[in-house]
Amino acid sequence: MAKQQQAIQAIRGMHDILPEQSLYWQWLEGQSRQVLGAYGYQEIRLPIVEKTELFKRSIGEVTDIVEKEMYTFDDRNGDSLTLRPEGTAGCLRACLEHGLLHNQSHRLWYYGPMFRHERPQKGRYRQFYQLGVETYGMPGPDIDAEIIALTDRLWKQLGIRDKVELQINSLGTSEERLAYRGKLVEYFQQHLAVLDEDSLRRLETNPLRILDSKNPDMQTMLQQAPVLLEHLGEESLAHFNSLKATLDDLGIAYQLNTRLVRGLDYYGKTVFEWVTEHLGSQGTICAGGRYDGLIEQLGGKANHAIGFAMGMERILALLELLDNVPVAATTDVYMIRVGTSAEAAGMRLAERIRDAIPGLKLQVNCGGGSFKSQFKKADKSGAEYAIIIGDDEAQRGEVALKPLRIDAEQSTHNHDQLLQTLQDWHSQ
Ligand code: ATP
Ligand code: MG
């Protein structure tokens, strides 16, 4: 006897999306597409693998992602490649490569899996899905406000607006950040005893990141730290004030979070996050900001860019908590076929129904079975109607139609009458 093989399991932190869950995903994706369309955004589809150099140069050598989270490997030619940990770098790479940034502006979105080798926990996975928006060629702050308004609209459409809060900050220009960095390091050096190991390391490499440490023992010290917003120049301040005025004008509430710095090196001026209290410590469902400087860093001419990415698993987790997703049934009508000629007639009729009523979801019983067992499957499918064909009906060119969700008798129809009845029901 063959020895039973041991089953192979998925990789830790990388999840299957089973059919029952994919209904929720499709709904979220559909709502998102609709909102993006309402603002005139276009989809861009990008490779999942890029040269490692792209991420090192854009995200920054001393960020969590590049230091410890990337899935990097040598391909057969010996080139170092990386599974994309985020979409911004690849999107900009593509637009530069295809000359899309010459005297043009673009509003783009992408969707797909991202990969980060993090410690898996609720809301934090090694393969996760982001829907991202990137815009190019617009200096802001009007476009900054637009992408925030777009997200605000999406939360409203999803029914989660009152569960999330908008936090905004400005990181100013790189010169302003550099000057501020000096002051910040000076301050931290007076409080070395309070800094944890992570922060001591960041003090050398990326001191601004210390500001968003969640370590409770450091909070009092952090509250007293110098504030970047108070060190911005006139132009950066005007940009930020104008953004706030537009948000006020649109009635979009926000919290000023002066310690919001974002984890990636490429941000400047506007940064924002949408956060929720309902998902524990993985509470950021959407995050973004302006990254004008990245364009030159990747070999383009000076230009403007702002975007965001939202974590789809976290949004779904929030939707699941609220239980307010209107999930459509996958089957409207289930066809029961018993007997050889009934099976052939049923298959032909099913194709005729699909020709006539394109949106109708019709499932044909395959694999045989008695009337009783097929009725059970029909019931389980969630269908509203069962079409029943036995050899007698097949012979007469008729079918029986039985409503499954209301207490009603089945009725007999010829094929034309059946089509008419289903069409009437479907167009209601
Ligand atoms: P966090 O602070 O939670 O680690 P981040 O700053 O690393 O987030 P971004 O790179 O800004 O996250 O990614 C944008 C969004 O993608 C996040 O706000 C979150 O919703 C989602 N996201 C990021 N990392 C993961 C992950 N490992 N698993 C699931 N979702 C994630
Ligand atoms: Mg992270």
Short mmCIF file of C-alpha atoms and ligand atoms in Angstrom, two decimals:
data_model
loop_
_atom_site.label_atom_id
_atom_site.label_comp_id
_atom_site.label_asym_id
_atom_site.label_seq_id
_atom_site.Cartn_x
_atom_site.Cartn_y
_atom_site.Cartn_z
CA MET A 1 0.00 0.00 0.00
CA ALA A 2 1.28 3.48 -0.79
CA LYS A 3 2.51 5.31 2.27
CA GLN A 4 0.37 8.34 3.04
CA GLN A 5 2.29 11.52 2.27
CA GLN A 6 2.51 14.23 4.85
CA ALA A 7 0.46 17.27 3.88
CA ILE A 8 2.34 20.44 2.96
CA GLN A 9 1.23 23.62 4.67
CA ALA A 10 1.30 27.27 3.66
CA ILE A 11 4.16 29.52 4.72
CA ARG A 12 3.77 31.17 8.12
CA GLY A 13 2.16 34.60 7.82
CA MET A 14 0.91 33.91 4.27
CA HIS A 15 -2.78 33.18 4.16
CA ASP A 16 -5.23 31.57 1.84
CA ILE A 17 -8.36 33.54 1.12
CA LEU A 18 -11.10 30.93 1.05
CA PRO A 19 -14.21 31.28 -1.12
CA GLU A 20 -16.38 32.38 1.79
CA GLN A 21 -13.96 35.22 2.61
CA SER A 22 -13.31 36.19 -0.99
CA LEU A 23 -16.87 37.53 -1.18
CA TYR A 24 -15.90 40.16 1.37
CA TRP A 25 -12.67 40.91 -0.48
CA GLN A 26 -14.54 41.36 -3.74
CA TRP A 27 -16.98 43.71 -2.11
CA LEU A 28 -14.19 45.84 -0.62
CA GLU A 29 -12.28 45.84 -3.91
CA GLY A 30 -15.42 46.83 -5.80
CA GLN A 31 -16.24 49.71 -3.45
CA SER A 32 -12.64 50.92 -3.67
CA ARG A 33 -12.61 50.83 -7.47
CA GLN A 34 -15.84 52.78 -7.55
CA VAL A 35 -14.50 55.55 -5.33
CA LEU A 36 -11.20 55.71 -7.26
CA GLY A 37 -13.20 55.99 -10.47
CA ALA A 38 -15.23 58.84 -9.02
CA TYR A 39 -11.99 60.86 -8.74
CA GLY A 40 -10.63 59.87 -12.16
CA TYR A 41 -7.82 57.60 -10.96
CA GLN A 42 -6.36 55.00 -13.35
CA GLU A 43 -5.06 51.55 -12.54
CA ILE A 44 -1.42 50.59 -13.05
CA ARG A 45 -0.31 46.96 -12.76
CA LEU A 46 3.23 46.33 -11.64
CA PRO A 47 5.58 43.36 -11.21
CA ILE A 48 5.74 41.72 -7.80
CA VAL A 49 9.53 41.33 -8.00
CA GLU A 50 11.96 44.22 -8.47
CA LYS A 51 15.70 44.71 -8.21
CA THR A 52 16.73 44.87 -4.56
CA GLU A 53 18.57 48.11 -5.28
CA LEU A 54 15.25 49.85 -6.02
CA PHE A 55 14.00 49.34 -2.47
CA LYS A 56 17.33 50.08 -0.83
CA ARG A 57 17.60 53.35 -2.66
CA SER A 58 14.00 54.46 -2.16
CA ILE A 59 12.81 53.15 1.20
CA GLY A 60 16.20 53.79 2.81
CA GLU A 61 18.94 51.51 4.14
CA VAL A 62 18.16 52.19 7.79
CA THR A 63 14.43 51.52 7.85
CA ASP A 64 12.71 48.49 9.38
CA ILE A 65 11.70 47.27 5.94
CA VAL A 66 15.16 47.26 4.36
CA GLU A 67 17.05 46.26 7.50
CA LYS A 68 15.01 43.24 8.44
CA GLU A 69 11.77 42.70 6.55
CA MET A 70 12.61 42.10 2.88
CA TYR A 71 12.32 38.81 1.05
CA THR A 72 15.54 39.04 -0.95
CA PHE A 73 17.06 36.31 -3.08
CA ASP A 74 19.52 35.82 -5.92
CA ASP A 75 17.93 34.72 -9.17
CA ARG A 76 19.67 32.23 -11.46
CA ASN A 77 21.79 34.97 -13.02
CA GLY A 78 23.04 36.03 -9.62
CA ASP A 79 21.04 39.31 -9.62
CA SER A 80 19.65 40.30 -6.24
CA LEU A 81 15.86 40.52 -6.44
CA THR A 82 13.24 41.32 -3.80
CA LEU A 83 9.55 40.56 -3.42
CA ARG A 84 8.02 44.01 -3.21
CA PRO A 85 7.46 45.14 0.40
CA GLU A 86 5.38 48.12 -0.83
CA GLY A 87 4.23 49.66 -4.09
CA THR A 88 5.47 53.24 -4.17
CA ALA A 89 9.00 52.48 -5.39
CA GLY A 90 7.87 50.13 -8.17
CA CYS A 91 5.18 52.53 -9.34
CA LEU A 92 7.61 55.41 -9.59
CA ARG A 93 10.21 53.18 -11.25
CA ALA A 94 7.65 52.22 -13.89
CA CYS A 95 6.55 55.80 -14.54
CA LEU A 96 10.13 57.01 -14.89
CA GLU A 97 11.02 54.09 -17.12
CA HIS A 98 8.10 54.82 -19.46
CA GLY A 99 8.53 58.58 -19.49
CA LEU A 100 5.18 59.23 -17.83
CA LEU A 101 6.40 62.16 -15.77
CA HIS A 102 7.37 64.58 -18.57
CA ASN A 103 5.11 67.63 -18.22
CA GLN A 104 2.20 65.49 -17.18
CA SER A 105 0.25 64.80 -14.09
CA HIS A 106 -1.06 61.37 -13.17
CA ARG A 107 -3.47 59.89 -10.69
CA LEU A 108 -2.78 56.19 -10.36
CA TRP A 109 -3.75 53.24 -8.21
CA TYR A 110 -2.45 49.72 -7.86
CA TYR A 111 -3.55 46.69 -5.93
CA GLY A 112 -1.91 43.46 -4.90
CA PRO A 113 0.17 41.49 -2.45
CA MET A 114 3.18 42.89 -0.60
CA PHE A 115 5.77 40.86 1.31
CA ARG A 116 7.50 41.65 4.59
CA HIS A 117 9.25 39.23 6.90
CA GLU A 118 7.62 40.46 10.12
CA ARG A 119 6.49 38.58 13.19
CA PRO A 120 3.03 37.35 12.19
CA GLN A 121 0.17 38.44 14.44
CA LYS A 122 -3.35 39.75 13.98
CA GLY A 123 -3.24 42.50 11.35
CA ARG A 124 0.41 41.82 10.56
CA TYR A 125 1.25 39.23 7.94
CA ARG A 126 4.15 38.25 5.70
CA GLN A 127 2.02 38.43 2.59
CA PHE A 128 -0.63 41.12 2.79
CA TYR A 129 -2.61 43.18 0.32
CA GLN A 130 -2.33 46.87 -0.25
CA LEU A 131 -4.38 49.15 -2.40
CA GLY A 132 -2.19 52.14 -3.10
CA VAL A 133 -2.61 55.49 -4.79
CA GLU A 134 0.24 57.50 -6.27
CA THR A 135 -0.11 60.90 -7.90
CA TYR A 136 2.60 62.71 -9.84
CA GLY A 137 3.23 66.19 -11.15
CA MET A 138 1.11 68.15 -8.66
CA PRO A 139 2.83 70.26 -5.99
CA GLY A 140 -0.20 70.42 -3.68
CA PRO A 141 -1.70 71.13 -1.24
CA ASP A 142 -4.91 70.70 -3.29
CA ILE A 143 -3.99 67.18 -4.39
CA ASP A 144 -2.94 66.39 -0.79
CA ALA A 145 -6.48 67.28 0.27
CA GLU A 146 -8.00 65.36 -2.63
CA ILE A 147 -6.40 62.03 -1.75
CA ILE A 148 -7.48 62.46 1.86
CA ALA A 149 -11.03 63.29 0.72
CA LEU A 150 -10.98 60.16 -1.44
CA THR A 151 -10.11 57.96 1.54
CA ASP A 152 -12.68 59.75 3.70
CA ARG A 153 -15.32 58.99 1.06
CA LEU A 154 -14.26 55.34 0.91
CA TRP A 155 -14.62 54.90 4.70
CA LYS A 156 -18.10 56.46 4.50
CA GLN A 157 -19.06 54.14 1.68
CA LEU A 158 -17.78 51.13 3.64
CA GLY A 159 -19.68 52.22 6.74
CA ILE A 160 -16.56 52.56 8.92
CA ARG A 161 -16.13 56.33 8.97
CA ASP A 162 -17.02 56.68 12.65
CA LYS A 163 -14.50 53.96 13.58
CA VAL A 164 -11.44 55.73 12.13
CA GLU A 165 -9.62 58.94 12.82
CA LEU A 166 -7.43 61.02 10.54
CA GLN A 167 -4.03 62.12 11.84
CA ILE A 168 -1.92 64.59 9.90
CA ASN A 169 1.49 66.20 10.23
CA SER A 170 4.05 67.98 8.11
CA LEU A 171 7.64 66.82 7.84
CA GLY A 172 8.78 69.96 6.01
CA THR A 173 11.68 69.94 3.56
CA SER A 174 14.83 67.84 3.89
CA GLU A 175 16.79 70.95 4.96
CA GLU A 176 14.23 71.71 7.67
CA ARG A 177 14.31 68.10 8.83
CA LEU A 178 18.10 68.11 8.93
CA ALA A 179 18.24 71.22 11.12
CA TYR A 180 15.54 69.79 13.39
CA ARG A 181 17.31 66.44 13.55
CA GLY A 182 20.30 68.15 15.20
CA LYS A 183 18.08 69.64 17.90
CA LEU A 184 16.27 66.37 18.42
CA VAL A 185 19.47 64.35 18.82
CA GLU A 186 20.72 66.94 21.30
CA TYR A 187 17.52 66.52 23.30
CA PHE A 188 17.68 62.71 23.24
CA GLN A 189 21.30 62.82 24.36
CA GLN A 190 20.15 64.55 27.53
CA HIS A 191 17.77 61.61 28.12
CA LEU A 192 19.90 58.62 27.19
CA ALA A 193 18.86 56.73 30.33
CA VAL A 194 15.22 56.66 29.17
CA LEU A 195 15.92 55.47 25.61
CA ASP A 196 15.36 51.78 24.92
CA GLU A 197 17.75 49.66 22.86
CA ASP A 198 15.88 50.25 19.60
CA SER A 199 15.90 53.99 20.14
CA LEU A 200 19.61 54.09 21.00
CA ARG A 201 20.31 52.41 17.68
CA ARG A 202 18.02 54.84 15.86
CA LEU A 203 19.68 57.79 17.52
CA GLU A 204 22.58 57.26 15.12
CA THR A 205 20.63 56.23 12.04
CA ASN A 206 17.09 57.61 12.04
CA PRO A 207 16.35 59.68 15.18
CA LEU A 208 12.97 60.94 13.92
CA ARG A 209 11.66 57.38 14.10
CA ILE A 210 12.20 57.45 17.88
CA LEU A 211 9.27 59.87 18.03
CA ASP A 212 6.77 57.19 17.09
CA SER A 213 8.03 54.66 19.61
CA LYS A 214 5.14 53.05 21.47
CA ASN A 215 7.29 52.19 24.53
CA PRO A 216 5.23 53.44 27.54
CA ASP A 217 8.36 54.23 29.56
CA MET A 218 9.47 56.74 26.96
CA GLN A 219 6.19 58.62 26.50
CA THR A 220 6.75 61.38 29.07
CA MET A 221 10.18 62.10 27.64
CA LEU A 222 8.83 62.08 24.07
CA GLN A 223 6.06 64.50 24.97
CA GLN A 224 8.68 67.08 25.92
CA ALA A 225 10.79 66.57 22.78
CA PRO A 226 11.23 69.44 20.30
CA VAL A 227 8.40 69.56 17.74
CA LEU A 228 9.26 69.44 14.03
CA LEU A 229 6.22 71.52 13.10
CA GLU A 230 7.69 74.42 15.10
CA HIS A 231 10.85 74.27 13.03
CA LEU A 232 9.28 74.52 9.59
CA GLY A 233 9.97 77.36 7.16
CA GLU A 234 7.36 79.70 5.74
CA GLU A 235 6.66 77.71 2.58
CA SER A 236 6.19 74.39 4.34
CA LEU A 237 3.91 76.02 6.90
CA ALA A 238 1.81 77.71 4.22
CA HIS A 239 1.42 74.36 2.45
CA PHE A 240 0.30 72.68 5.65
CA ASN A 241 -2.06 75.50 6.64
CA SER A 242 -3.68 75.46 3.24
CA LEU A 243 -4.20 71.69 3.48
CA LYS A 244 -5.83 72.11 6.88
CA ALA A 245 -8.05 74.91 5.55
CA THR A 246 -9.24 72.70 2.69
CA LEU A 247 -9.98 69.81 5.05
CA ASP A 248 -11.91 72.22 7.28
CA ASP A 249 -13.79 73.50 4.26
CA LEU A 250 -14.73 69.95 3.23
CA GLY A 251 -15.78 69.10 6.77
CA ILE A 252 -13.12 66.39 7.16
CA ALA A 253 -12.06 66.24 10.81
CA TYR A 254 -8.41 65.57 11.65
CA GLN A 255 -6.07 65.32 14.59
CA LEU A 256 -2.73 67.07 14.47
CA ASN A 257 -0.16 64.45 15.47
CA THR A 258 3.21 66.21 15.68
CA ARG A 259 4.95 62.89 16.31
CA LEU A 260 3.70 61.24 13.13
CA VAL A 261 6.86 60.68 11.10
CA ARG A 262 6.11 57.51 9.07
CA GLY A 263 8.59 54.68 8.79
CA LEU A 264 10.02 55.41 5.38
CA ASP A 265 12.78 57.82 4.47
CA TYR A 266 11.22 59.34 1.41
CA TYR A 267 8.47 61.46 2.94
CA GLY A 268 8.46 65.28 3.16
CA LYS A 269 5.78 67.87 3.90
CA THR A 270 2.31 66.27 4.23
CA VAL A 271 2.03 62.91 5.99
CA PHE A 272 -1.17 61.29 7.23
CA GLU A 273 -2.57 58.12 8.72
CA TRP A 274 -6.05 56.79 9.27
CA VAL A 275 -6.12 54.92 12.57
CA THR A 276 -8.67 52.94 14.51
CA GLU A 277 -8.89 51.92 18.15
CA HIS A 278 -10.76 48.75 17.28
CA LEU A 279 -7.88 46.61 16.03
CA GLY A 280 -5.43 46.65 18.93
CA SER A 281 -1.90 47.74 18.17
CA GLN A 282 -2.27 47.15 14.40
CA GLY A 283 -4.53 50.17 14.19
CA THR A 284 -3.30 51.99 11.09
CA ILE A 285 -5.49 51.07 8.14
CA CYS A 286 -4.14 53.60 5.67
CA ALA A 287 -1.00 55.70 5.56
CA GLY A 288 0.64 58.04 3.13
CA GLY A 289 2.37 61.27 2.39
CA ARG A 290 4.26 63.48 -0.01
CA TYR A 291 7.55 62.24 -1.42
CA ASP A 292 8.73 64.78 -4.00
CA GLY A 293 12.38 64.02 -3.18
CA LEU A 294 12.15 60.36 -4.14
CA ILE A 295 11.80 61.16 -7.84
CA GLU A 296 15.32 62.60 -8.15
CA GLN A 297 16.61 59.88 -5.86
CA LEU A 298 15.45 57.33 -8.44
CA GLY A 299 17.01 59.21 -11.33
CA GLY A 300 14.11 61.42 -12.47
CA LYS A 301 13.93 65.20 -12.85
CA ALA A 302 12.67 67.21 -9.88
CA ASN A 303 8.90 66.70 -9.67
CA HIS A 304 6.05 66.21 -7.24
CA ALA A 305 4.44 63.10 -5.79
CA ILE A 306 2.00 62.16 -3.06
CA GLY A 307 0.25 58.89 -2.32
CA PHE A 308 -0.95 56.43 0.27
CA ALA A 309 -1.45 52.72 0.80
CA MET A 310 -4.19 51.00 2.69
CA GLY A 311 -3.90 47.60 4.35
CA MET A 312 -6.80 45.51 3.05
CA GLU A 313 -6.66 42.83 5.80
CA ARG A 314 -7.00 45.49 8.48
CA ILE A 315 -9.94 47.15 6.73
CA LEU A 316 -11.61 43.76 6.38
CA ALA A 317 -10.98 43.02 10.05
CA LEU A 318 -12.77 46.27 10.86
CA LEU A 319 -15.65 45.42 8.54
CA GLU A 320 -15.88 41.98 10.13
CA LEU A 321 -16.21 43.52 13.59
CA LEU A 322 -19.10 45.65 12.36
CA ASP A 323 -20.67 42.83 10.41
CA ASN A 324 -22.25 45.18 7.92
CA VAL A 325 -21.04 43.87 4.58
CA PRO A 326 -23.91 43.18 2.18
CA VAL A 327 -22.64 39.95 0.71
CA ALA A 328 -24.52 38.85 -2.40
CA ALA A 329 -25.51 35.20 -2.85
CA THR A 330 -23.26 33.28 -5.24
CA THR A 331 -26.14 31.32 -6.71
CA ASP A 332 -29.56 32.54 -7.84
CA VAL A 333 -30.80 29.37 -9.44
CA TYR A 334 -29.79 25.72 -9.00
CA MET A 335 -30.56 23.16 -11.66
CA ILE A 336 -31.43 19.61 -10.59
CA ARG A 337 -31.03 16.94 -13.31
CA VAL A 338 -31.91 13.28 -12.83
CA GLY A 339 -31.66 10.80 -15.73
CA THR A 340 -29.52 10.58 -18.86
CA SER A 341 -31.72 12.59 -21.21
CA ALA A 342 -32.49 15.08 -18.42
CA GLU A 343 -28.78 15.67 -17.94
CA ALA A 344 -28.22 16.44 -21.62
CA ALA A 345 -31.35 18.61 -21.91
CA GLY A 346 -30.44 20.44 -18.71
CA MET A 347 -26.93 21.27 -19.84
CA ARG A 348 -28.28 22.70 -23.13
CA LEU A 349 -31.02 24.64 -21.38
CA ALA A 350 -28.52 26.09 -18.87
CA GLU A 351 -26.44 27.54 -21.69
CA ARG A 352 -29.61 29.00 -23.24
CA ILE A 353 -30.52 30.64 -19.93
CA ARG A 354 -27.01 32.12 -19.62
CA ASP A 355 -27.26 33.50 -23.18
CA ALA A 356 -30.59 35.14 -22.39
CA ILE A 357 -29.89 36.45 -18.85
CA PRO A 358 -26.19 37.27 -18.54
CA GLY A 359 -26.21 38.46 -14.91
CA LEU A 360 -28.09 35.47 -13.52
CA LYS A 361 -26.03 33.11 -11.35
CA LEU A 362 -26.99 29.60 -12.39
CA GLN A 363 -25.39 26.50 -10.94
CA VAL A 364 -26.00 23.16 -12.62
CA ASN A 365 -25.82 20.02 -10.51
CA CYS A 366 -22.90 17.91 -11.70
CA GLY A 367 -21.89 14.47 -10.52
CA GLY A 368 -25.39 12.95 -10.41
CA GLY A 369 -27.34 11.99 -7.30
CA SER A 370 -30.96 11.37 -6.40
CA PHE A 371 -33.62 14.13 -6.44
CA LYS A 372 -33.33 14.21 -2.67
CA SER A 373 -29.57 14.68 -2.52
CA GLN A 374 -29.65 17.28 -5.31
CA PHE A 375 -32.38 19.21 -3.50
CA LYS A 376 -30.12 19.32 -0.45
CA LYS A 377 -27.33 20.81 -2.51
CA ALA A 378 -29.74 23.31 -4.05
CA ASP A 379 -30.82 24.41 -0.61
CA LYS A 380 -27.23 24.74 0.61
CA SER A 381 -26.25 26.79 -2.43
CA GLY A 382 -28.39 29.69 -1.23
CA ALA A 383 -30.31 29.74 -4.52
CA GLU A 384 -33.77 31.32 -4.69
CA TYR A 385 -35.06 28.82 -7.24
CA ALA A 386 -34.49 25.23 -8.23
CA ILE A 387 -35.09 24.15 -11.81
CA ILE A 388 -35.97 20.45 -11.80
CA ILE A 389 -35.59 18.19 -14.80
CA GLY A 390 -36.26 14.47 -14.82
CA ASP A 391 -36.40 12.30 -17.92
CA ASP A 392 -40.20 12.85 -18.18
CA GLU A 393 -39.81 16.61 -18.23
CA ALA A 394 -36.92 16.29 -20.70
CA GLN A 395 -39.12 14.27 -23.02
CA ARG A 396 -41.91 16.88 -22.90
CA GLY A 397 -39.51 19.83 -23.23
CA GLU A 398 -40.62 21.10 -19.84
CA VAL A 399 -39.10 21.87 -16.46
CA ALA A 400 -40.42 22.31 -12.94
CA LEU A 401 -39.55 25.53 -11.12
CA LYS A 402 -39.58 25.58 -7.32
CA PRO A 403 -39.03 28.60 -5.11
CA LEU A 404 -36.67 27.53 -2.31
CA ARG A 405 -36.93 30.41 0.15
CA ILE A 406 -40.68 30.90 0.36
CA ASP A 407 -43.43 28.41 0.99
CA ALA A 408 -44.78 27.96 -2.56
CA GLU A 409 -45.72 25.13 -4.87
CA GLN A 410 -43.55 24.20 -7.81
CA SER A 411 -44.89 25.04 -11.26
CA THR A 412 -44.36 23.52 -14.68
CA HIS A 413 -43.10 25.54 -17.65
CA ASN A 414 -41.88 25.03 -21.16
CA HIS A 415 -38.44 26.46 -21.87
CA ASP A 416 -39.69 29.80 -23.26
CA GLN A 417 -41.97 30.33 -20.25
CA LEU A 418 -39.09 29.48 -17.93
CA LEU A 419 -36.82 32.04 -19.58
CA GLN A 420 -39.53 34.67 -19.28
CA THR A 421 -40.19 33.89 -15.61
CA LEU A 422 -36.49 33.98 -14.69
CA GLN A 423 -35.98 37.15 -16.67
CA ASP A 424 -38.88 38.87 -14.87
CA TRP A 425 -37.54 37.75 -11.50
CA HIS A 426 -33.97 38.76 -12.29
CA SER A 427 -34.88 42.24 -13.53
CA GLN A 428 -36.91 43.05 -10.39
P1 ATP B 1 3.00 49.49 10.77
O1 ATP B 1 3.35 50.69 11.56
O2 ATP B 1 1.68 48.89 11.17
O3 ATP B 1 4.11 48.48 10.69
P2 ATP B 1 3.88 50.57 8.28
O4 ATP B 1 4.21 51.96 8.57
O5 ATP B 1 4.98 49.56 8.17
O6 ATP B 1 2.77 50.02 9.28
P3 ATP B 1 3.14 51.17 5.55
O7 ATP B 1 4.42 50.74 4.97
O8 ATP B 1 2.83 52.60 5.62
O9 ATP B 1 2.96 50.49 6.99
O10 ATP B 1 1.96 50.40 4.81
C1 ATP B 1 0.65 50.96 4.66
C2 ATP B 1 -0.41 50.10 5.31
O11 ATP B 1 -0.25 48.75 4.95
C3 ATP B 1 -0.34 50.07 6.83
O12 ATP B 1 -0.97 51.19 7.37
C4 ATP B 1 -1.10 48.81 7.14
O13 ATP B 1 -2.49 49.03 7.06
C5 ATP B 1 -0.68 47.91 6.02
N1 ATP B 1 0.41 47.02 6.44
C6 ATP B 1 1.73 47.30 6.58
N2 ATP B 1 2.42 46.23 6.97
C7 ATP B 1 1.52 45.21 7.07
C8 ATP B 1 1.60 43.81 7.41
N3 ATP B 1 2.77 43.24 7.69
N4 ATP B 1 0.47 43.09 7.42
C9 ATP B 1 -0.72 43.64 7.11
N5 ATP B 1 -0.87 44.94 6.78
C10 ATP B 1 0.23 45.72 6.75
MG MG B 2 5.81 48.16 9.50
#
